[in-house]
mmCIF file of C-alpha atoms and ligand atoms in Angstrom:
data_model
loop_
_atom_site.group_PDB
_atom_site.id
_atom_site.type_symbol
_atom_site.label_atom_id
_atom_site.label_comp_id
_atom_site.label_asym_id
_atom_site.label_seq_id
_atom_site.Cartn_x
_atom_site.Cartn_y
_atom_site.Cartn_z
ATOM 1 C CA UNK A 1 0.000 0.000 0.000
ATOM 2 C CA UNK A 2 1.458 3.378 -1.040
ATOM 3 C CA UNK A 3 1.542 6.130 1.592
ATOM 4 C CA UNK A 4 -0.953 8.818 0.590
ATOM 5 C CA UNK A 5 1.444 11.736 0.327
ATOM 6 C CA UNK A 6 2.607 14.335 -2.133
ATOM 7 C CA UNK A 7 5.678 12.429 -3.252
ATOM 8 C CA UNK A 8 3.796 9.251 -4.161
ATOM 9 C CA UNK A 9 0.934 11.133 -5.792
ATOM 10 C CA UNK A 10 3.321 13.227 -7.914
ATOM 11 C CA UNK A 11 5.296 10.127 -8.943
ATOM 12 C CA UNK A 12 2.140 8.215 -9.857
ATOM 13 C CA UNK A 13 0.779 11.108 -11.940
ATOM 14 C CA UNK A 14 4.061 12.156 -13.545
ATOM 15 C CA UNK A 15 3.853 13.125 -17.196
ATOM 16 C CA UNK A 16 0.085 13.737 -17.187
ATOM 17 C CA UNK A 17 -1.299 17.093 -18.286
ATOM 18 C CA UNK A 18 -4.222 16.595 -15.896
ATOM 19 C CA UNK A 19 -3.682 16.057 -12.206
ATOM 20 C CA UNK A 20 -0.916 18.490 -11.341
ATOM 21 C CA UNK A 21 -1.023 17.935 -7.570
ATOM 22 C CA UNK A 22 -1.201 20.407 -4.699
ATOM 23 C CA UNK A 23 -1.208 18.283 -1.528
ATOM 24 C CA UNK A 24 -1.953 19.337 2.067
ATOM 25 C CA UNK A 25 -2.205 17.235 5.195
ATOM 26 C CA UNK A 26 -5.022 19.501 6.334
ATOM 27 C CA UNK A 27 -7.137 22.165 4.668
ATOM 28 C CA UNK A 28 -10.353 23.954 5.526
ATOM 29 C CA UNK A 29 -11.815 22.690 2.247
ATOM 30 C CA UNK A 30 -10.090 21.612 -0.955
ATOM 31 C CA UNK A 31 -12.783 23.500 -2.893
ATOM 32 C CA UNK A 32 -11.974 26.710 -1.028
ATOM 33 C CA UNK A 33 -8.222 26.280 -1.601
ATOM 34 C CA UNK A 34 -8.715 25.387 -5.269
ATOM 35 C CA UNK A 35 -10.838 28.539 -5.672
ATOM 36 C CA UNK A 36 -8.033 30.631 -4.124
ATOM 37 C CA UNK A 37 -5.479 29.074 -6.506
ATOM 38 C CA UNK A 38 -7.765 29.476 -9.523
ATOM 39 C CA UNK A 39 -8.164 33.186 -8.695
ATOM 40 C CA UNK A 40 -4.371 33.396 -8.845
ATOM 41 C CA UNK A 41 -4.291 31.777 -12.284
ATOM 42 C CA UNK A 42 -3.646 28.078 -11.542
ATOM 43 C CA UNK A 43 -4.079 26.103 -14.787
ATOM 44 C CA UNK A 44 -6.773 23.664 -15.813
ATOM 45 C CA UNK A 45 -6.206 20.190 -14.426
ATOM 46 C CA UNK A 46 -4.677 21.351 -11.137
ATOM 47 C CA UNK A 47 -5.862 18.968 -8.403
ATOM 48 C CA UNK A 48 -5.898 20.094 -4.774
ATOM 49 C CA UNK A 49 -5.908 17.176 -2.324
ATOM 50 C CA UNK A 50 -6.069 17.087 1.460
ATOM 51 C CA UNK A 51 -5.848 14.166 3.861
ATOM 52 C CA UNK A 52 -8.276 15.943 6.152
ATOM 53 C CA UNK A 53 -10.700 18.881 5.883
ATOM 54 C CA UNK A 54 -11.764 21.010 8.814
ATOM 55 C CA UNK A 55 -14.637 22.612 6.888
ATOM 56 C CA UNK A 56 -15.500 20.089 4.211
ATOM 57 C CA UNK A 57 -18.585 21.315 2.412
ATOM 58 C CA UNK A 58 -21.451 19.549 0.658
ATOM 59 C CA UNK A 59 -24.335 20.839 -1.414
ATOM 60 C CA UNK A 60 -26.917 23.116 0.158
ATOM 61 C CA UNK A 61 -24.531 24.249 2.917
ATOM 62 C CA UNK A 62 -24.262 20.738 4.333
ATOM 63 C CA UNK A 63 -21.113 19.583 6.131
ATOM 64 C CA UNK A 64 -18.965 16.917 4.418
ATOM 65 C CA UNK A 65 -17.518 14.802 7.220
ATOM 66 C CA UNK A 66 -13.763 14.699 6.489
ATOM 67 C CA UNK A 67 -11.668 12.761 9.032
ATOM 68 C CA UNK A 68 -7.971 12.060 8.268
ATOM 69 C CA UNK A 69 -6.174 8.888 7.248
ATOM 70 C CA UNK A 70 -8.544 7.075 4.941
ATOM 71 C CA UNK A 71 -10.562 9.045 2.410
ATOM 72 C CA UNK A 72 -10.236 11.061 -0.769
ATOM 73 C CA UNK A 73 -10.932 14.786 -0.680
ATOM 74 C CA UNK A 74 -9.899 16.522 -3.883
ATOM 75 C CA UNK A 75 -10.847 19.485 -6.085
ATOM 76 C CA UNK A 76 -10.007 19.918 -9.757
ATOM 77 C CA UNK A 77 -9.630 23.347 -11.342
ATOM 78 C CA UNK A 78 -11.313 23.358 -14.751
ATOM 79 C CA UNK A 79 -11.513 26.163 -17.287
ATOM 80 C CA UNK A 80 -14.121 24.926 -19.765
ATOM 81 C CA UNK A 81 -14.981 27.237 -22.682
ATOM 82 C CA UNK A 82 -18.739 26.966 -22.035
ATOM 83 C CA UNK A 83 -21.617 29.208 -21.025
ATOM 84 C CA UNK A 84 -22.508 29.187 -17.290
ATOM 85 C CA UNK A 85 -25.837 27.396 -17.814
ATOM 86 C CA UNK A 86 -23.922 24.265 -18.902
ATOM 87 C CA UNK A 87 -21.831 24.009 -15.718
ATOM 88 C CA UNK A 88 -24.218 21.491 -14.019
ATOM 89 C CA UNK A 89 -23.434 19.101 -16.863
ATOM 90 C CA UNK A 90 -19.860 18.968 -15.565
ATOM 91 C CA UNK A 91 -21.182 17.572 -12.267
ATOM 92 C CA UNK A 92 -23.036 14.858 -14.167
ATOM 93 C CA UNK A 93 -19.971 14.108 -16.289
ATOM 94 C CA UNK A 94 -17.870 13.789 -13.133
ATOM 95 C CA UNK A 95 -20.476 11.379 -11.719
ATOM 96 C CA UNK A 96 -19.913 9.101 -14.729
ATOM 97 C CA UNK A 97 -16.136 9.239 -14.174
ATOM 98 C CA UNK A 98 -16.396 8.453 -10.453
ATOM 99 C CA UNK A 99 -18.900 5.640 -11.055
ATOM 100 C CA UNK A 100 -16.555 4.152 -13.650
ATOM 101 C CA UNK A 101 -13.678 4.154 -11.149
ATOM 102 C CA UNK A 102 -15.705 2.795 -8.215
ATOM 103 C CA UNK A 103 -17.111 0.031 -10.439
ATOM 104 C CA UNK A 104 -13.588 -1.337 -10.856
ATOM 105 C CA UNK A 105 -13.526 -1.985 -7.106
ATOM 106 C CA UNK A 106 -17.206 -2.955 -6.802
ATOM 107 C CA UNK A 107 -18.368 -4.435 -10.113
ATOM 108 C CA UNK A 108 -21.959 -4.668 -8.793
ATOM 109 C CA UNK A 109 -24.042 -2.096 -7.092
ATOM 110 C CA UNK A 110 -22.473 1.237 -8.122
ATOM 111 C CA UNK A 111 -25.145 3.722 -9.110
ATOM 112 C CA UNK A 112 -25.289 7.462 -9.814
ATOM 113 C CA UNK A 113 -27.994 9.391 -8.001
ATOM 114 C CA UNK A 114 -28.953 12.658 -9.674
ATOM 115 C CA UNK A 115 -27.290 15.068 -9.648
ATOM 116 C CA UNK A 116 -24.131 14.402 -7.747
ATOM 117 C CA UNK A 117 -24.011 11.303 -5.555
ATOM 118 C CA UNK A 118 -22.439 7.955 -6.306
ATOM 119 C CA UNK A 119 -23.959 5.136 -4.273
ATOM 120 C CA UNK A 120 -22.824 1.578 -3.642
ATOM 121 C CA UNK A 121 -25.717 -0.779 -2.942
ATOM 122 C CA UNK A 122 -27.923 2.195 -2.180
ATOM 123 C CA UNK A 123 -25.560 3.917 0.256
ATOM 124 C CA UNK A 124 -23.599 7.069 -0.451
ATOM 125 C CA UNK A 125 -19.887 6.551 -1.156
ATOM 126 C CA UNK A 126 -19.143 9.785 -3.018
ATOM 127 C CA UNK A 127 -20.393 13.353 -3.253
ATOM 128 C CA UNK A 128 -19.505 15.973 -5.832
ATOM 129 C CA UNK A 129 -19.631 19.718 -5.232
ATOM 130 C CA UNK A 130 -19.253 21.954 -8.275
ATOM 131 C CA UNK A 131 -18.675 25.678 -7.810
ATOM 132 C CA UNK A 132 -18.184 28.201 -10.568
ATOM 133 C CA UNK A 133 -16.884 31.681 -11.234
ATOM 134 C CA UNK A 134 -18.542 33.184 -14.282
ATOM 135 C CA UNK A 135 -18.867 36.511 -16.079
ATOM 136 C CA UNK A 136 -21.596 37.304 -18.624
ATOM 137 C CA UNK A 137 -19.285 36.168 -21.428
ATOM 138 C CA UNK A 138 -18.753 32.720 -19.957
ATOM 139 C CA UNK A 139 -17.230 30.511 -17.301
ATOM 140 C CA UNK A 140 -13.945 31.724 -15.816
ATOM 141 C CA UNK A 141 -13.329 28.514 -13.864
ATOM 142 C CA UNK A 142 -15.142 25.600 -12.304
ATOM 143 C CA UNK A 143 -14.033 23.935 -9.086
ATOM 144 C CA UNK A 144 -15.005 20.288 -9.159
ATOM 145 C CA UNK A 145 -14.795 18.870 -5.649
ATOM 146 C CA UNK A 146 -14.952 15.109 -5.136
ATOM 147 C CA UNK A 147 -15.239 13.386 -1.762
ATOM 148 C CA UNK A 148 -14.966 9.579 -1.708
ATOM 149 C CA UNK A 149 -15.348 7.420 1.384
ATOM 150 C CA UNK A 150 -12.469 5.027 0.827
ATOM 151 C CA UNK A 151 -11.222 3.257 3.948
ATOM 152 C CA UNK A 152 -13.885 4.204 6.501
ATOM 153 C CA UNK A 153 -15.095 1.621 9.012
ATOM 154 C CA UNK A 154 -18.803 1.665 9.882
ATOM 155 C CA UNK A 155 -17.894 2.970 13.336
ATOM 156 C CA UNK A 156 -15.984 5.907 11.748
ATOM 157 C CA UNK A 157 -19.222 7.422 10.417
ATOM 158 C CA UNK A 158 -21.199 9.762 12.621
ATOM 159 C CA UNK A 159 -24.443 8.267 13.917
ATOM 160 C CA UNK A 160 -26.368 10.678 11.699
ATOM 161 C CA UNK A 161 -24.988 9.267 8.423
ATOM 162 C CA UNK A 162 -24.093 5.678 9.394
ATOM 163 C CA UNK A 163 -27.238 4.145 7.870
ATOM 164 C CA UNK A 164 -26.958 6.064 4.619
ATOM 165 C CA UNK A 165 -23.203 6.074 3.955
ATOM 166 C CA UNK A 166 -20.666 3.444 2.997
ATOM 167 C CA UNK A 167 -17.035 3.190 1.919
ATOM 168 C CA UNK A 168 -15.098 1.221 -0.656
ATOM 169 C CA UNK A 169 -13.446 -0.790 2.105
ATOM 170 C CA UNK A 170 -16.770 -1.690 3.701
ATOM 171 C CA UNK A 171 -18.099 -2.907 0.374
ATOM 172 C CA UNK A 172 -14.998 -4.833 -0.743
ATOM 173 C CA UNK A 173 -13.698 -5.975 2.670
ATOM 174 C CA UNK A 174 -10.218 -4.779 1.670
ATOM 175 C CA UNK A 175 -8.310 -1.556 2.252
ATOM 176 C CA UNK A 176 -7.932 0.492 -0.932
ATOM 177 C CA UNK A 177 -4.699 2.204 -2.048
ATOM 178 C CA UNK A 178 -5.636 5.879 -2.239
ATOM 179 C CA UNK A 179 -2.776 6.723 -4.606
ATOM 180 C CA UNK A 180 -3.987 4.153 -7.154
ATOM 181 C CA UNK A 181 -7.566 5.379 -6.666
ATOM 182 C CA UNK A 182 -6.444 8.956 -7.349
ATOM 183 C CA UNK A 183 -4.691 7.928 -10.569
ATOM 184 C CA UNK A 184 -7.825 6.102 -11.737
ATOM 185 C CA UNK A 185 -9.955 9.124 -10.924
ATOM 186 C CA UNK A 186 -7.668 11.561 -12.752
ATOM 187 C CA UNK A 187 -7.606 9.333 -15.858
ATOM 188 C CA UNK A 188 -11.338 8.770 -15.906
ATOM 189 C CA UNK A 189 -12.226 12.366 -15.178
ATOM 190 C CA UNK A 190 -9.900 13.691 -17.864
ATOM 191 C CA UNK A 191 -11.285 11.212 -20.402
ATOM 192 C CA UNK A 192 -14.949 12.081 -19.784
ATOM 193 C CA UNK A 193 -14.248 15.820 -19.494
ATOM 194 C CA UNK A 194 -12.618 15.726 -22.962
ATOM 195 C CA UNK A 195 -15.639 13.844 -24.379
ATOM 196 C CA UNK A 196 -17.904 16.499 -22.838
ATOM 197 C CA UNK A 197 -15.862 19.395 -24.287
ATOM 198 C CA UNK A 198 -15.572 17.825 -27.729
ATOM 199 C CA UNK A 199 -19.027 16.330 -28.264
ATOM 200 C CA UNK A 200 -21.241 17.922 -25.609
ATOM 201 C CA UNK A 201 -23.250 16.408 -22.775
ATOM 202 C CA UNK A 202 -25.309 14.313 -25.206
ATOM 203 C CA UNK A 203 -22.170 12.170 -25.703
ATOM 204 C CA UNK A 204 -21.976 11.514 -21.935
ATOM 205 C CA UNK A 205 -25.696 11.133 -21.336
ATOM 206 C CA UNK A 206 -25.943 7.473 -22.407
ATOM 207 C CA UNK A 207 -23.289 6.471 -19.875
ATOM 208 C CA UNK A 208 -24.986 8.528 -17.197
ATOM 209 C CA UNK A 209 -28.328 6.810 -17.858
ATOM 210 C CA UNK A 210 -26.657 3.372 -17.923
ATOM 211 C CA UNK A 211 -25.058 4.040 -14.545
ATOM 212 C CA UNK A 212 -28.168 5.456 -12.848
ATOM 213 C CA UNK A 213 -31.409 3.671 -12.087
ATOM 214 C CA UNK A 214 -33.562 6.740 -12.358
ATOM 215 C CA UNK A 215 -35.737 6.087 -15.413
ATOM 216 C CA UNK A 216 -39.025 4.371 -14.613
ATOM 217 C CA UNK A 217 -38.882 5.091 -10.881
ATOM 218 C CA UNK A 218 -41.435 7.092 -8.927
ATOM 219 C CA UNK A 219 -39.524 10.011 -7.458
ATOM 220 C CA UNK A 220 -39.961 12.835 -5.001
ATOM 221 C CA UNK A 221 -38.158 16.096 -5.751
ATOM 222 C CA UNK A 222 -37.537 18.509 -2.887
ATOM 223 C CA UNK A 223 -36.265 21.996 -3.472
ATOM 224 C CA UNK A 224 -36.404 24.572 -0.705
ATOM 225 C CA UNK A 225 -39.938 24.290 0.752
ATOM 226 C CA UNK A 226 -41.431 22.618 -2.312
ATOM 227 C CA UNK A 227 -41.948 18.904 -3.013
ATOM 228 C CA UNK A 228 -43.128 17.345 -6.263
ATOM 229 C CA UNK A 229 -43.732 13.704 -7.102
ATOM 230 C CA UNK A 230 -44.015 11.820 -10.359
ATOM 231 C CA UNK A 231 -42.491 9.246 -12.674
ATOM 232 C CA UNK A 232 -38.883 9.800 -13.731
ATOM 233 C CA UNK A 233 -38.503 9.451 -17.488
ATOM 234 C CA UNK A 234 -34.737 10.058 -17.560
ATOM 235 C CA UNK A 235 -32.482 13.049 -18.146
ATOM 236 C CA UNK A 236 -32.452 15.269 -21.206
ATOM 237 C CA UNK A 237 -29.542 16.527 -23.325
ATOM 238 C CA UNK A 238 -29.042 19.431 -20.925
ATOM 239 C CA UNK A 239 -28.795 17.116 -17.889
ATOM 240 C CA UNK A 240 -32.159 18.003 -16.320
ATOM 241 C CA UNK A 241 -34.330 15.239 -14.850
ATOM 242 C CA UNK A 242 -37.484 14.762 -16.900
ATOM 243 C CA UNK A 243 -40.455 13.810 -14.732
ATOM 244 C CA UNK A 244 -44.120 13.109 -15.572
ATOM 245 C CA UNK A 245 -46.372 14.392 -12.823
ATOM 246 C CA UNK A 246 -49.557 12.494 -11.970
ATOM 247 C CA UNK A 247 -51.509 15.208 -13.817
ATOM 248 C CA UNK A 248 -49.619 14.192 -16.967
ATOM 249 C CA UNK A 249 -47.576 17.369 -16.983
ATOM 250 C CA UNK A 250 -43.964 16.813 -18.079
ATOM 251 C CA UNK A 251 -41.570 18.800 -15.922
ATOM 252 C CA UNK A 252 -37.814 19.444 -16.173
ATOM 253 C CA UNK A 253 -35.989 19.427 -12.839
ATOM 254 C CA UNK A 254 -32.734 21.362 -12.721
ATOM 255 C CA UNK A 255 -32.177 21.686 -8.955
ATOM 256 C CA UNK A 256 -33.064 19.928 -5.724
ATOM 257 C CA UNK A 257 -32.852 16.532 -4.054
ATOM 258 C CA UNK A 258 -34.343 13.572 -5.864
ATOM 259 C CA UNK A 259 -35.345 10.539 -3.829
ATOM 260 C CA UNK A 260 -37.000 7.356 -4.923
ATOM 261 C CA UNK A 261 -40.517 6.802 -3.548
ATOM 262 C CA UNK A 262 -40.830 3.414 -1.923
HETATM 263 C C1 BTN B 301 -22.397 16.521 -1.471
HETATM 264 O O1 BTN B 301 -22.646 15.322 -1.537
HETATM 265 O O2 BTN B 301 -23.187 17.308 -0.957
HETATM 266 C C2 BTN B 301 -21.082 17.029 -2.021
HETATM 267 C C3 BTN B 301 -19.914 16.666 -1.173
HETATM 268 C C4 BTN B 301 -18.592 17.130 -1.747
HETATM 269 C C5 BTN B 301 -17.438 16.869 -0.811
HETATM 270 C C6 BTN B 301 -16.111 17.202 -1.442
HETATM 271 S S1 BTN B 301 -14.747 16.673 -0.463
HETATM 272 C C7 BTN B 301 -13.652 17.551 -1.468
HETATM 273 C C8 BTN B 301 -14.323 18.875 -1.795
HETATM 274 N N1 BTN B 301 -14.078 19.854 -0.748
HETATM 275 C C9 BTN B 301 -15.188 20.187 -0.100
HETATM 276 O O3 BTN B 301 -15.261 20.986 0.856
HETATM 277 N N2 BTN B 301 -16.242 19.532 -0.613
HETATM 278 C C10 BTN B 301 -15.837 18.681 -1.721
#
């Protein structure tokens, strides 16, 4: 097992254009640090990694639990030449990349949950937080933050998330080399990001649909105080969930939490 440190990560990623590493034992949040570096001109493909985060952040101002010694917390700086409305598609593209990598460890049971979670056997193993700086003319940079529960024991999770979260080690019964995992993630992310830039989200969409189990499910969508229910038909070329309400109305969902109705 390789020690998860800057030297090993740099050696493993040597020669790649993507995955130029900035490593810290501890950061407030890799997204926050990546944002600071991007403001100072850090190039596309820079990857900020920490062994521990003191203020790991999730979507909707949630906390991302980030203890040291076993997980992956990393944020890529991207500079895609796209309009700001397409940025959510980068989250979906990253979900495909992460699901591809996790499937190598767990061939069964990896599933993407719209928009940004990757589950193993129904429990959350990865979250993705995309943040963007944009001007009217376009995106200046995107920070793509990825948190993967790698070598967490069940007892390492807080009581609040224990029933809903899992880790690669829990699912495979073997400790996972975080350096090798990082290399796999960089390769997969770069590959799918290039497909997205070259051919658009429609070229990623098929993989996203194949790796999610959304279509055909009854779902509940919560956003702020509002909840809607209906039948999920899939996602469209823009990455929005397409849902048929019980009234027959077809609705596009672009934000919120989607849960399956039991
Ligand atoms: C979510 O599921 O709500 C998104 C979680 C994203 C967590 C990652 S960990 C690395 C990066 N730094 C952060 O502060 N958040 C993201």
